[in-house]
Coordinates of C-alpha atoms in Angstrom, one line a residue:
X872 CA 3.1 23.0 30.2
X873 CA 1.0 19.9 29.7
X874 CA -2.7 19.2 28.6
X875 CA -4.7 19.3 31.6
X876 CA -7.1 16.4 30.2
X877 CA -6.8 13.2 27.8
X878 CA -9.0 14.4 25.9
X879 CA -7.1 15.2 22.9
X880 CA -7.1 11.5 22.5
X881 CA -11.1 11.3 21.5
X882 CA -12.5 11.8 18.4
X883 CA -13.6 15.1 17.9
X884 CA -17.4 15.2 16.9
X885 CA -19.5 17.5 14.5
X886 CA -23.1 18.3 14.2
X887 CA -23.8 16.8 17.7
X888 CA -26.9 18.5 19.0
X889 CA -27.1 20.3 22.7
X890 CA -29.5 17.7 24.4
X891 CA -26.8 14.8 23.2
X892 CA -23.6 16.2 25.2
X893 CA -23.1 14.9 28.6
X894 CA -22.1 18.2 30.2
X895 CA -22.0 19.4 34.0
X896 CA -22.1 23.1 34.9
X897 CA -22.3 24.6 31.2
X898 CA -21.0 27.8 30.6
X899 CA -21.4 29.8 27.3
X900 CA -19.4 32.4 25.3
X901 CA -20.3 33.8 22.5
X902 CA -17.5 35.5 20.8
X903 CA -18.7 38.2 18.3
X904 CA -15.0 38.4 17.1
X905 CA -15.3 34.6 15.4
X906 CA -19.3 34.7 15.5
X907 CA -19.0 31.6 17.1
X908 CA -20.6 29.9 20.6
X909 CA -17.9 28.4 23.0
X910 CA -19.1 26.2 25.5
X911 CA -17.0 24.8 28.6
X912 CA -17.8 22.9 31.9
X913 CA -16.7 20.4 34.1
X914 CA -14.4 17.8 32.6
X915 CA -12.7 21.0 31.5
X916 CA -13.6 20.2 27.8
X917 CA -14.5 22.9 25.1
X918 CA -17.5 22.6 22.1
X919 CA -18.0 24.9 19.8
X920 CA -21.1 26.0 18.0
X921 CA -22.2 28.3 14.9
X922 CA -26.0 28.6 15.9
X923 CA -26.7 26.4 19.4
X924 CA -28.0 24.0 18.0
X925 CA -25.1 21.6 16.8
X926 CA -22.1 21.7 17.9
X927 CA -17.9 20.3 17.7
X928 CA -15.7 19.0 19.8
X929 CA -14.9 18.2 22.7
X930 CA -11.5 20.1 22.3
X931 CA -8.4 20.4 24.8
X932 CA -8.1 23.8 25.6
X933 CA -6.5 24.2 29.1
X934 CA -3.0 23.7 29.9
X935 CA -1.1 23.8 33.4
X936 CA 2.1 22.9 35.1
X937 CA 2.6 20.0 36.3
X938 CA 4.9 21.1 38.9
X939 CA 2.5 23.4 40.2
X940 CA -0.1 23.0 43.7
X941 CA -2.7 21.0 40.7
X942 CA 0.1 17.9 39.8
X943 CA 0.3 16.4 36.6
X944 CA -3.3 15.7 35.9
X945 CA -5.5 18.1 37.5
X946 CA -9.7 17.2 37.5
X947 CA -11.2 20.5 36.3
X948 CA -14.8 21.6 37.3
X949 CA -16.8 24.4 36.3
X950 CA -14.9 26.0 33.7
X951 CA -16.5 29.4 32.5
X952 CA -15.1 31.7 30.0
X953 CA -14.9 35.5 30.1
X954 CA -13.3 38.5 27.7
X955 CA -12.1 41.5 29.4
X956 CA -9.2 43.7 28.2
X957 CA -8.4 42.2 24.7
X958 CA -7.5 38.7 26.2
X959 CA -10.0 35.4 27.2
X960 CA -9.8 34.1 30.5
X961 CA -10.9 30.4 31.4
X962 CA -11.9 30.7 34.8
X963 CA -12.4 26.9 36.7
X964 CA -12.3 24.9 39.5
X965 CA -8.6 22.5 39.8
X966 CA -8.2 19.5 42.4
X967 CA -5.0 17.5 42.9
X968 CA -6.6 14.4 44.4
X969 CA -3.4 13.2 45.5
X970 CA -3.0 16.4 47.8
X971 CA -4.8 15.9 51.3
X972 CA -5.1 19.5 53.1
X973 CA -7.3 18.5 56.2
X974 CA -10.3 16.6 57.5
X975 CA -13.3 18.1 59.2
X976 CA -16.5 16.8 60.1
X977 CA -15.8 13.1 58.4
X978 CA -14.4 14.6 55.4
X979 CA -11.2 14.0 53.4
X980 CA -10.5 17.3 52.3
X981 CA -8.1 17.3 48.8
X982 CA -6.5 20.1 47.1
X983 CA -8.9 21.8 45.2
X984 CA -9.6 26.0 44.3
X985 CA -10.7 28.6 41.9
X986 CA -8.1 29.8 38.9
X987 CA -7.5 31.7 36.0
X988 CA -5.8 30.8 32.9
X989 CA -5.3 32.8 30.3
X990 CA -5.6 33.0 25.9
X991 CA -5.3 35.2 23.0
X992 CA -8.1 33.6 21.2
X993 CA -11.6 32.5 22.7
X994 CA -10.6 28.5 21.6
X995 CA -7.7 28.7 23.4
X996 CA -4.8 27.2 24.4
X997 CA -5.4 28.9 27.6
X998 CA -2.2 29.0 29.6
X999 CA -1.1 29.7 33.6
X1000 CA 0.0 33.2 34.5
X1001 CA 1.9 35.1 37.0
X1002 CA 0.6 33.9 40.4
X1003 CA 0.6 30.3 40.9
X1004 CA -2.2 30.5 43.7
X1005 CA -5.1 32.7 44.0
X1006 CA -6.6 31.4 47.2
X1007 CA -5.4 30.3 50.1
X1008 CA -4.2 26.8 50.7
X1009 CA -5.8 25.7 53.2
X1010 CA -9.4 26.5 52.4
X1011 CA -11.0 24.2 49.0
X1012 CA -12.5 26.8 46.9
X1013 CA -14.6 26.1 44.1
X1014 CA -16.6 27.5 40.9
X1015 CA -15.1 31.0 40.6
X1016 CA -16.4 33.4 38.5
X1017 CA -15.8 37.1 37.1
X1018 CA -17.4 40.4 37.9
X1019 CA -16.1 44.2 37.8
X1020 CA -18.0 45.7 40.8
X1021 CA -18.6 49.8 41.4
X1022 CA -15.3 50.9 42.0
X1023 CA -14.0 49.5 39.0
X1024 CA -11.7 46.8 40.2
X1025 CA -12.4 43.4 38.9
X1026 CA -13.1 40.3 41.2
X1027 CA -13.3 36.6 41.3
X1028 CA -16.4 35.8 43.1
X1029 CA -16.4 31.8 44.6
X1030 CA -17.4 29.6 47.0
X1031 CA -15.5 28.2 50.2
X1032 CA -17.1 24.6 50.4
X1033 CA -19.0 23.1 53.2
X1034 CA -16.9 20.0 52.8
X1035 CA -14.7 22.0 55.6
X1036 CA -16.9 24.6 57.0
X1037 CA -20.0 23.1 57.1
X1038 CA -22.0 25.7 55.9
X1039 CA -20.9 26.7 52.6
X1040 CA -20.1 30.7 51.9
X1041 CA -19.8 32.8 48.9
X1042 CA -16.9 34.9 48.8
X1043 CA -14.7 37.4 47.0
X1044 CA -11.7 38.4 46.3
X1045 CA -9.6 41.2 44.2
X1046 CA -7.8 40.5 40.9
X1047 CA -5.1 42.1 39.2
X1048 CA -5.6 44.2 37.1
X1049 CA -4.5 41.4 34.3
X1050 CA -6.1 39.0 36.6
X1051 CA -2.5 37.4 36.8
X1052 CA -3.1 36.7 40.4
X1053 CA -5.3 37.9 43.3
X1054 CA -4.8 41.0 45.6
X1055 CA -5.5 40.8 49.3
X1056 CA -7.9 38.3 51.4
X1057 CA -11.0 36.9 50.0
X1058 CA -14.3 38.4 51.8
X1059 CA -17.9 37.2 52.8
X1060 CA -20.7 37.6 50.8
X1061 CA -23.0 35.2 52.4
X1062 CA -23.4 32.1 53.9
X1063 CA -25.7 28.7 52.6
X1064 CA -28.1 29.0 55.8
X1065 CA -29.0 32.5 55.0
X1066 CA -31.3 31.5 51.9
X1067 CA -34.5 30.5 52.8
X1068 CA -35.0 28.3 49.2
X1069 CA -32.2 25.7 50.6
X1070 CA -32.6 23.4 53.0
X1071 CA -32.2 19.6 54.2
X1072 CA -33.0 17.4 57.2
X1073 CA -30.8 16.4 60.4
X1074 CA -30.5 12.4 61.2
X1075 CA -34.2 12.9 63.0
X1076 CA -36.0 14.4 60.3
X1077 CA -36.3 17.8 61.4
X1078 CA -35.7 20.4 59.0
X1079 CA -32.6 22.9 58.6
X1080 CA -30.5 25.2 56.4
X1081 CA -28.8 23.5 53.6
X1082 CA -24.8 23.6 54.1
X1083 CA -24.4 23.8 49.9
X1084 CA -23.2 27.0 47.7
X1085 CA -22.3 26.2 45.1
X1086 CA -22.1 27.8 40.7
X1087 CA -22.8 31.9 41.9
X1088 CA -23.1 33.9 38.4
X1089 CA -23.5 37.6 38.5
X1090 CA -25.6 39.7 36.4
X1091 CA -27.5 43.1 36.2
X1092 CA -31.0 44.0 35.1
X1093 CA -32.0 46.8 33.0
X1094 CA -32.8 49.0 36.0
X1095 CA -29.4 48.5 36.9
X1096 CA -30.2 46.0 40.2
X1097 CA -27.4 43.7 40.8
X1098 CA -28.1 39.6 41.2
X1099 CA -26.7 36.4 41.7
X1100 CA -27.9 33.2 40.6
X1101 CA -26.2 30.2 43.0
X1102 CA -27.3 26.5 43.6
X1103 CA -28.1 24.3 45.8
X1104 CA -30.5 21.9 47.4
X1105 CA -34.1 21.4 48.3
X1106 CA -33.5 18.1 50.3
X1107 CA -32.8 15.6 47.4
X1108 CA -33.7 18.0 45.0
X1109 CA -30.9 19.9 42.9
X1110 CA -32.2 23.9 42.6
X1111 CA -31.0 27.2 41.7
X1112 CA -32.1 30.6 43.4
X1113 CA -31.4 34.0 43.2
X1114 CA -30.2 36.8 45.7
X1115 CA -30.0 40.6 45.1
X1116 CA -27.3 42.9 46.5
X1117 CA -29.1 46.0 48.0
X1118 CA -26.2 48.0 48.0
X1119 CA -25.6 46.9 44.3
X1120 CA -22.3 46.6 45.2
X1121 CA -20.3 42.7 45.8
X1122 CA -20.5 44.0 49.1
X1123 CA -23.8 43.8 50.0
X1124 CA -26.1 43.0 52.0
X1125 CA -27.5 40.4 49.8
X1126 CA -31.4 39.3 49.8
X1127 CA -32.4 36.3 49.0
X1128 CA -35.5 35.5 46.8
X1129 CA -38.0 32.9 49.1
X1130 CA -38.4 30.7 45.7
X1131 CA -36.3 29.1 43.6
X1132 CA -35.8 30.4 39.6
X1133 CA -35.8 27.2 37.6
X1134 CA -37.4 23.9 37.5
X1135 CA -36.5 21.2 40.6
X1136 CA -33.3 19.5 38.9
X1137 CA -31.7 22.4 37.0
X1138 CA -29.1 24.2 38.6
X1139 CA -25.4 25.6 38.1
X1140 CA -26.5 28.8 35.5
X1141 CA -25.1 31.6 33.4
X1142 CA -26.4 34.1 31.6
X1143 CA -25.3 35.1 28.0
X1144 CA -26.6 37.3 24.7
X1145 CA -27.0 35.7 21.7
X1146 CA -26.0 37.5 18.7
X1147 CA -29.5 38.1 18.0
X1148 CA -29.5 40.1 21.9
X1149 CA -32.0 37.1 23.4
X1150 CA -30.8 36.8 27.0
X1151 CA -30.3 33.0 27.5
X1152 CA -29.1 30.8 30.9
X1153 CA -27.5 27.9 30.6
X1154 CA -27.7 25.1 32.9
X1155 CA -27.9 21.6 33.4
X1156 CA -30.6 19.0 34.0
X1157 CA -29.7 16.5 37.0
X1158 CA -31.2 13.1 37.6
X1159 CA -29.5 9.7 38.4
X1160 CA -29.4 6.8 36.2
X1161 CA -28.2 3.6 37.2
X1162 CA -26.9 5.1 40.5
X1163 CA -24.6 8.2 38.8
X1164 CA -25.3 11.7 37.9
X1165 CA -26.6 12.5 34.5
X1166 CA -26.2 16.0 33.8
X1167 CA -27.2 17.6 30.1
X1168 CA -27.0 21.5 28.9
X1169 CA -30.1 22.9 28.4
X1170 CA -30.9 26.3 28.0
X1171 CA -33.7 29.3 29.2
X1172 CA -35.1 32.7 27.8
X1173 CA -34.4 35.1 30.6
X1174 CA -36.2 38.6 30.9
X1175 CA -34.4 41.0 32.9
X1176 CA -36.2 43.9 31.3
X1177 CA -37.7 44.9 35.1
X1178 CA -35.9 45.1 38.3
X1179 CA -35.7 40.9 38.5
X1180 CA -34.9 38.1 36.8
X1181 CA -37.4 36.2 35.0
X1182 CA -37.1 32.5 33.9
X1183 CA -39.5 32.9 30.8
X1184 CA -39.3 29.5 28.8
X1185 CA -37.2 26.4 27.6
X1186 CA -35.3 27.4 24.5
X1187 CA -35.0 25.7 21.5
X1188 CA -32.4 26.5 19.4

């Protein structure tokens, strides 16, 4: 096994406050068994934090095989991470950039899906499993996350890119019961077009469905309605929605809310308790500067006291 990042070459950093990090697609744990906030993303770095407001790191946490489908230096997106059965999984996103699987509709398709490693401890090192592939070959996956639906089984839920498709979908797919590995074919959920919240224009200006899913997180409300934040894109504008199953089951059929949940450039959320019980979602800000993304954590009070989320207010730690 070898580091999937060089990070354990930088200086690791203390008291660095949340609106200082430089972090895509934040994702926060907080582990009552250490009393401590761990916080992951792309870049596949870890940051640690006693009260949310400062925090340490970034720390190298994930390790893979280099003779695996990911190659020697895997980039990691998305990393999220999840207790369930005693153990911490690090659920993210790998891409071998030197793998080529296909081109479709202009696009250079690379070696890229949705995995699962695995730790004792919620800071890691978080190590490869059983199955060496979860999802098929042939199809880049992306941003997988964790859910146990109605009939107890537990599921990654991720999105097949438009980069291929052309019109992104949201899928799932069974896990062990270890989540050493998957179980059958991944299934639709739903496709990008469906939401009426994303859209773009064609080459003449007209208006159409957006082709983008992208960050789906799955939570419940206190009346027991089941929801899915996912992302996308309001022509140039970066924005998060929100569907609800109306089965409440992974199955389906999902609705999709006509607005979006959070401010235009915030998008790519979880949801998490504090140890105080405060609902929070994290996310991050996007804007450009000087012609590249800048993307920062930031985080919201939720209410999901009713039968639907509510984005109450910026919170300040």
């Amino acid at each position: 096994m070898v580091p999937c990042l060089s990070q354990n070459r930088n200086r690791i950093k203390k008291n660095i406050p949340l609106d200082s990090i430089v972090l895509s697609d934040p994702a926060i744990l907080a582990d009552k068994a250490t009393n401590t906030y761990y916080m992951t993303g792309t870049g596949g770095k870890l940051w640690k934090s006693k009260d949310l407001k400062l925090w340490t790191g970034p720390f190298t946490v994930a390790e893979t095989n280099p003779n695996s489908w990911m190659g020697p230096k895997p980039m990691i997106w998305a990393a999220e991470l999840h207790q369930y059965k005693n153990k911490y999984y690090y659920f993210a996103t790998f891409t071998n950039r030197e793998v080529k699987i296909d081109t479709a509709y202009g696009n250079v398709i690379e070696r890229r899906a949705s995995h699962i490693l695995v730790s004792d401890k919620a800071e890691g090192p978080y190590k490869p499993m059983q199955d060496d592939i979860y999802l098929p070959e042939a199809k880049p996956t992306l941003d997988g996350t964790f859910w146990i639906d109605t009939d107890g089984k537990p599921y990654m839920i991720y999105c097949y890119e438009w980069l291929q498709n052309n019109n992104g979908t949201m899928e799932k797919i069974e896990l062990k019961s270890d989540l050493s590995g998957s179980v059958g074919k991944g299934k639709l959920l739903f496709k990008a077009s469906e939401s009426p919240w994303s859209k773009e224009k064609d080459s003449n200006g007209n208006e159409k469905a957006h082709k983008v899913t992208d960050g789906p997180y799955l939570f419940k409300t206190k009346t027991g309605r089941l929801g899915m934040i996912w992302t996308s894109w309001q022509y140039d504008v970066y924005v998060q929605g929100v569907a609800y199953s109306k089965s409440g089951m992974l199955d389906g059929p999902w609705e999709h809310e006509k607005d979006i949940i959070t401010p235009p450039n915030f998008g790519h959320g979880m949801l998490f308790k504090t140890f105080e019980g405060k609902t929070l979602m994290s996310v991050h800000s996007h804007k450009k500067v000087d012609g590249r993304y800048h993307r920062i954590p930031h985080l919201f009070e939720i209410d999901l006291s009713g039968d639907r989320l509510k984005v109450v207010k910026p919170y300040k730690p």
